[in-house]
Amino acid sequence: MVADALIYHPTVSHYLKFVATTVGRDKVLRTLQYFSRFLAWYLYRTNHAQSSISPFETTKKQFGLTRKLMRVGKFVEHFKAAAIASDAKSLDPVLRYTAIGRQLGYAAYMLLDNATVLDATSIRKFSSSQHLLREAYRAWFTGITCSIVSSIYSLYRLRERATAISEKDGEGVVEKKKVEREANAVKIQLVSDLCDITIPSAALGWAKFDDGFVGLAGTVSSLLGVYTQWKKTV
């Protein structure tokens, strides 16, 4: 009876829906990858033995490679999203152009990242892989920057909407709650993007973030991604 109660519990069904999505699995792996990056840095800085550090360095490397393979071909999705955003003529111009920039940035990042798969897996090493990775990070930085601009602008517009709403009637109260939900979703995305932008910034040498800072930032953005995807699969 206890086993049946556990197996048929709604949370188990929700979990199965979550792990059935590529995004859900990727976010979990990403959380472990970046937390391992932080732990490897922390253990090194606190003078632990290499034998204690190696498992976390290996986890960071292998989970990063796993995620790279899971991203193969994903650039098509972002090119399509950019095309859809470009066709959305009725959308606010700022949101439209930042959406196009974001999706094209992510698409270029994925495409360049995919081009380094053979080198990363040691199937076929080639000298230009590091150059391609740097260009991929530039594209990712561009996409995240567009997303940050979009989020800040969206929060500004939502604040304007909230100010104009009258809560004297039931419709106003409902609309106010709807705006608050939208604002919360945008804030989560903004925090996630601010964490994520540290990764390409550090990789390109534009900011002097150490592995500990980048690891924690990546862990936070990954956990926010897990939370968001978990809610989507309810």
CSV table of C-alpha atoms in Angstrom, one decimal:
chain,number,residue,atom,x,y,z
A,1,MET,CA,0.0,0.0,0.0
A,2,VAL,CA,2.8,2.4,0.9
A,3,ALA,CA,4.6,1.5,-2.4
A,4,ASP,CA,1.4,2.2,-4.4
A,5,ALA,CA,0.9,5.5,-2.6
A,6,LEU,CA,4.5,6.6,-3.5
A,7,ILE,CA,4.3,5.3,-7.1
A,8,TYR,CA,1.0,7.0,-7.9
A,9,HIS,CA,1.7,10.2,-6.0
A,10,PRO,CA,1.2,13.3,-8.2
A,11,THR,CA,4.8,14.5,-7.5
A,12,VAL,CA,6.1,11.3,-9.1
A,13,SER,CA,4.0,12.0,-12.2
A,14,HIS,CA,5.2,15.6,-12.2
A,15,TYR,CA,8.9,14.4,-11.9
A,16,LEU,CA,8.4,12.0,-14.8
A,17,LYS,CA,7.1,14.8,-17.0
A,18,PHE,CA,10.0,17.0,-15.9
A,19,VAL,CA,12.8,14.5,-16.7
A,20,ALA,CA,11.0,13.6,-20.0
A,21,THR,CA,11.9,17.1,-21.3
A,22,THR,CA,15.4,17.8,-22.7
A,23,VAL,CA,15.4,21.2,-21.0
A,24,GLY,CA,14.6,19.6,-17.6
A,25,ARG,CA,17.5,17.1,-17.8
A,26,ASP,CA,19.8,19.8,-19.1
A,27,LYS,CA,19.1,22.2,-16.2
A,28,VAL,CA,19.8,19.4,-13.7
A,29,LEU,CA,23.1,18.5,-15.4
A,30,ARG,CA,23.9,22.2,-15.6
A,31,THR,CA,23.3,22.7,-11.9
A,32,LEU,CA,25.7,19.8,-11.0
A,33,GLN,CA,28.2,21.0,-13.6
A,34,TYR,CA,28.5,24.5,-12.2
A,35,PHE,CA,28.2,23.5,-8.5
A,36,SER,CA,31.1,21.1,-9.2
A,37,ARG,CA,33.1,24.0,-10.7
A,38,PHE,CA,32.5,26.0,-7.5
A,39,LEU,CA,33.5,23.1,-5.3
A,40,ALA,CA,36.6,22.3,-7.2
A,41,TRP,CA,37.7,26.0,-6.9
A,42,TYR,CA,36.8,26.0,-3.2
A,43,LEU,CA,38.7,22.8,-2.4
A,44,TYR,CA,41.7,24.1,-4.3
A,45,ARG,CA,41.7,27.4,-2.5
A,46,THR,CA,41.4,25.7,0.9
A,47,ASN,CA,44.5,23.5,0.1
A,48,HIS,CA,42.8,20.2,-0.2
A,49,ALA,CA,44.5,17.2,-1.8
A,50,GLN,CA,44.2,16.8,-5.6
A,51,SER,CA,42.5,13.5,-5.0
A,52,SER,CA,39.6,15.4,-3.3
A,53,ILE,CA,39.4,18.0,-6.1
A,54,SER,CA,39.6,15.6,-9.1
A,55,PRO,CA,36.1,14.1,-8.8
A,56,PHE,CA,34.5,17.6,-9.1
A,57,GLU,CA,36.8,18.6,-11.9
A,58,THR,CA,35.8,15.4,-13.8
A,59,THR,CA,32.1,16.0,-13.0
A,60,LYS,CA,32.4,19.6,-14.4
A,61,LYS,CA,34.2,18.3,-17.6
A,62,GLN,CA,32.0,15.3,-18.3
A,63,PHE,CA,28.7,16.9,-17.6
A,64,GLY,CA,29.8,19.9,-19.7
A,65,LEU,CA,30.5,17.5,-22.6
A,66,THR,CA,27.2,15.7,-22.1
A,67,ARG,CA,25.3,19.0,-22.3
A,68,LYS,CA,27.3,20.0,-25.4
A,69,LEU,CA,26.2,16.8,-27.1
A,70,MET,CA,22.6,17.5,-26.1
A,71,ARG,CA,22.8,20.9,-27.8
A,72,VAL,CA,23.6,19.4,-31.2
A,73,GLY,CA,21.2,20.8,-33.7
A,74,LYS,CA,19.4,23.1,-31.3
A,75,PHE,CA,20.5,26.2,-33.2
A,76,VAL,CA,17.6,25.5,-35.7
A,77,GLU,CA,15.1,26.1,-32.9
A,78,HIS,CA,16.6,29.5,-32.2
A,79,PHE,CA,16.8,30.5,-35.9
A,80,LYS,CA,13.1,29.7,-36.1
A,81,ALA,CA,12.3,31.7,-33.0
A,82,ALA,CA,14.2,34.7,-34.5
A,83,ALA,CA,12.1,34.4,-37.7
A,84,ILE,CA,8.9,34.2,-35.7
A,85,ALA,CA,9.9,37.3,-33.7
A,86,SER,CA,10.8,39.1,-36.9
A,87,ASP,CA,7.3,38.4,-38.3
A,88,ALA,CA,5.6,39.7,-35.2
A,89,LYS,CA,5.0,43.2,-36.5
A,90,SER,CA,2.4,44.0,-33.9
A,91,LEU,CA,4.9,43.4,-31.0
A,92,ASP,CA,6.4,46.4,-29.2
A,93,PRO,CA,9.5,47.4,-31.3
A,94,VAL,CA,11.9,47.2,-28.4
A,95,LEU,CA,10.7,43.7,-27.4
A,96,ARG,CA,10.7,42.6,-31.0
A,97,TYR,CA,14.2,43.7,-31.8
A,98,THR,CA,15.7,42.4,-28.5
A,99,ALA,CA,13.9,39.1,-29.1
A,100,ILE,CA,15.4,38.8,-32.6
A,101,GLY,CA,18.9,39.7,-31.2
A,102,ARG,CA,18.5,37.3,-28.4
A,103,GLN,CA,17.5,34.4,-30.6
A,104,LEU,CA,20.1,35.1,-33.2
A,105,GLY,CA,22.8,35.4,-30.6
A,106,TYR,CA,21.8,32.0,-29.1
A,107,ALA,CA,21.5,30.5,-32.5
A,108,ALA,CA,25.0,31.6,-33.5
A,109,TYR,CA,26.3,30.4,-30.1
A,110,MET,CA,24.7,27.0,-30.6
A,111,LEU,CA,26.0,26.7,-34.2
A,112,LEU,CA,29.6,27.6,-33.3
A,113,ASP,CA,29.4,25.4,-30.2
A,114,ASN,CA,28.2,22.5,-32.4
A,115,ALA,CA,31.1,23.0,-34.7
A,116,THR,CA,33.5,22.1,-31.9
A,117,VAL,CA,31.9,18.8,-30.9
A,118,LEU,CA,34.3,16.6,-32.8
A,119,ASP,CA,37.3,18.4,-31.2
A,120,ALA,CA,35.7,18.3,-27.7
A,121,THR,CA,35.0,14.6,-28.0
A,122,SER,CA,38.5,13.9,-29.4
A,123,ILE,CA,37.0,12.3,-32.5
A,124,ARG,CA,38.8,14.8,-34.7
A,125,LYS,CA,41.1,17.5,-33.2
A,126,PHE,CA,41.5,20.8,-35.1
A,127,SER,CA,43.4,23.9,-34.3
A,128,SER,CA,40.6,26.4,-34.9
A,129,SER,CA,38.3,25.0,-32.2
A,130,GLN,CA,39.4,27.6,-29.6
A,131,HIS,CA,38.8,30.4,-32.0
A,132,LEU,CA,35.3,29.0,-32.7
A,133,LEU,CA,34.6,28.7,-28.9
A,134,ARG,CA,35.6,32.4,-28.4
A,135,GLU,CA,33.3,33.5,-31.2
A,136,ALA,CA,30.6,31.3,-29.6
A,137,TYR,CA,31.0,33.1,-26.3
A,138,ARG,CA,30.8,36.4,-28.1
A,139,ALA,CA,27.5,35.4,-29.6
A,140,TRP,CA,26.2,34.1,-26.3
A,141,PHE,CA,27.1,37.4,-24.6
A,142,THR,CA,25.2,39.3,-27.3
A,143,GLY,CA,22.1,37.1,-26.8
A,144,ILE,CA,22.2,37.5,-23.1
A,145,THR,CA,22.6,41.2,-23.3
A,146,CYS,CA,19.6,41.5,-25.6
A,147,SER,CA,17.6,39.4,-23.1
A,148,ILE,CA,18.7,41.7,-20.2
A,149,VAL,CA,17.6,44.8,-22.1
A,150,SER,CA,14.3,43.1,-22.9
A,151,SER,CA,13.7,42.2,-19.2
A,152,ILE,CA,14.5,45.7,-17.9
A,153,TYR,CA,12.2,47.3,-20.5
A,154,SER,CA,9.4,44.8,-19.8
A,155,LEU,CA,9.6,45.6,-16.1
A,156,TYR,CA,9.3,49.3,-16.9
A,157,ARG,CA,6.2,48.7,-19.1
A,158,LEU,CA,4.7,46.3,-16.5
A,159,ARG,CA,5.2,49.0,-13.8
A,160,GLU,CA,3.3,51.5,-16.0
A,161,ARG,CA,0.5,49.0,-16.5
A,162,ALA,CA,0.3,48.3,-12.8
A,163,THR,CA,0.1,52.1,-12.0
A,164,ALA,CA,-2.8,52.5,-14.5
A,165,ILE,CA,-4.9,49.7,-13.0
A,166,SER,CA,-7.8,50.6,-10.7
A,167,GLU,CA,-8.4,48.0,-8.0
A,168,LYS,CA,-11.8,49.3,-7.2
A,169,ASP,CA,-13.5,46.5,-9.1
A,170,GLY,CA,-12.9,42.8,-9.4
A,171,GLU,CA,-11.5,43.0,-12.9
A,172,GLY,CA,-8.8,45.5,-11.7
A,173,VAL,CA,-7.8,43.1,-8.9
A,174,VAL,CA,-7.5,40.2,-11.3
A,175,GLU,CA,-5.5,42.3,-13.8
A,176,LYS,CA,-3.2,43.5,-11.0
A,177,LYS,CA,-2.4,39.9,-10.0
A,178,LYS,CA,-1.8,39.0,-13.6
A,179,VAL,CA,0.7,41.8,-14.0
A,180,GLU,CA,2.5,40.8,-10.8
A,181,ARG,CA,2.8,37.2,-12.1
A,182,GLU,CA,4.3,38.5,-15.3
A,183,ALA,CA,6.7,40.8,-13.4
A,184,ASN,CA,7.9,37.9,-11.2
A,185,ALA,CA,8.6,35.8,-14.3
A,186,VAL,CA,10.6,38.6,-15.9
A,187,LYS,CA,12.5,39.2,-12.7
A,188,ILE,CA,13.5,35.5,-12.5
A,189,GLN,CA,14.7,35.7,-16.1
A,190,LEU,CA,16.6,38.9,-15.4
A,191,VAL,CA,18.4,37.4,-12.4
A,192,SER,CA,19.2,34.3,-14.4
A,193,ASP,CA,20.6,36.4,-17.3
A,194,LEU,CA,22.7,38.5,-14.9
A,195,CYS,CA,24.2,35.3,-13.5
A,196,ASP,CA,24.7,33.7,-16.9
A,197,ILE,CA,26.5,36.7,-18.4
A,198,THR,CA,29.4,36.2,-16.0
A,199,ILE,CA,30.2,33.0,-17.9
A,200,PRO,CA,31.1,34.4,-21.4
A,201,SER,CA,32.5,37.5,-19.7
A,202,ALA,CA,35.0,35.5,-17.8
A,203,ALA,CA,35.7,33.1,-20.7
A,204,LEU,CA,36.5,36.0,-23.0
A,205,GLY,CA,38.6,37.8,-20.3
A,206,TRP,CA,36.4,40.8,-20.2
A,207,ALA,CA,35.8,40.4,-16.5
A,208,LYS,CA,38.1,39.0,-13.8
A,209,PHE,CA,35.7,36.5,-12.3
A,210,ASP,CA,37.3,33.5,-10.8
A,211,ASP,CA,35.9,29.9,-11.1
A,212,GLY,CA,34.3,30.2,-7.7
A,213,PHE,CA,32.2,33.2,-8.6
A,214,VAL,CA,31.3,31.8,-12.1
A,215,GLY,CA,30.5,28.5,-10.5
A,216,LEU,CA,28.1,30.0,-8.0
A,217,ALA,CA,26.5,32.3,-10.6
A,218,GLY,CA,26.0,29.3,-12.9
A,219,THR,CA,24.5,27.3,-10.1
A,220,VAL,CA,22.0,30.0,-9.2
A,221,SER,CA,20.9,30.5,-12.9
A,222,SER,CA,20.6,26.7,-13.3
A,223,LEU,CA,18.5,26.3,-10.2
A,224,LEU,CA,16.2,29.1,-11.5
A,225,GLY,CA,16.0,27.2,-14.8
A,226,VAL,CA,15.1,24.0,-12.9
A,227,TYR,CA,12.4,25.9,-11.0
A,228,THR,CA,10.9,27.5,-14.2
A,229,GLN,CA,10.9,24.2,-16.1
A,230,TRP,CA,9.4,22.4,-13.1
A,231,LYS,CA,6.5,24.9,-13.1
A,232,LYS,CA,6.0,24.5,-16.8
A,233,THR,CA,5.5,20.7,-16.5
A,234,VAL,CA,2.8,20.9,-13.9
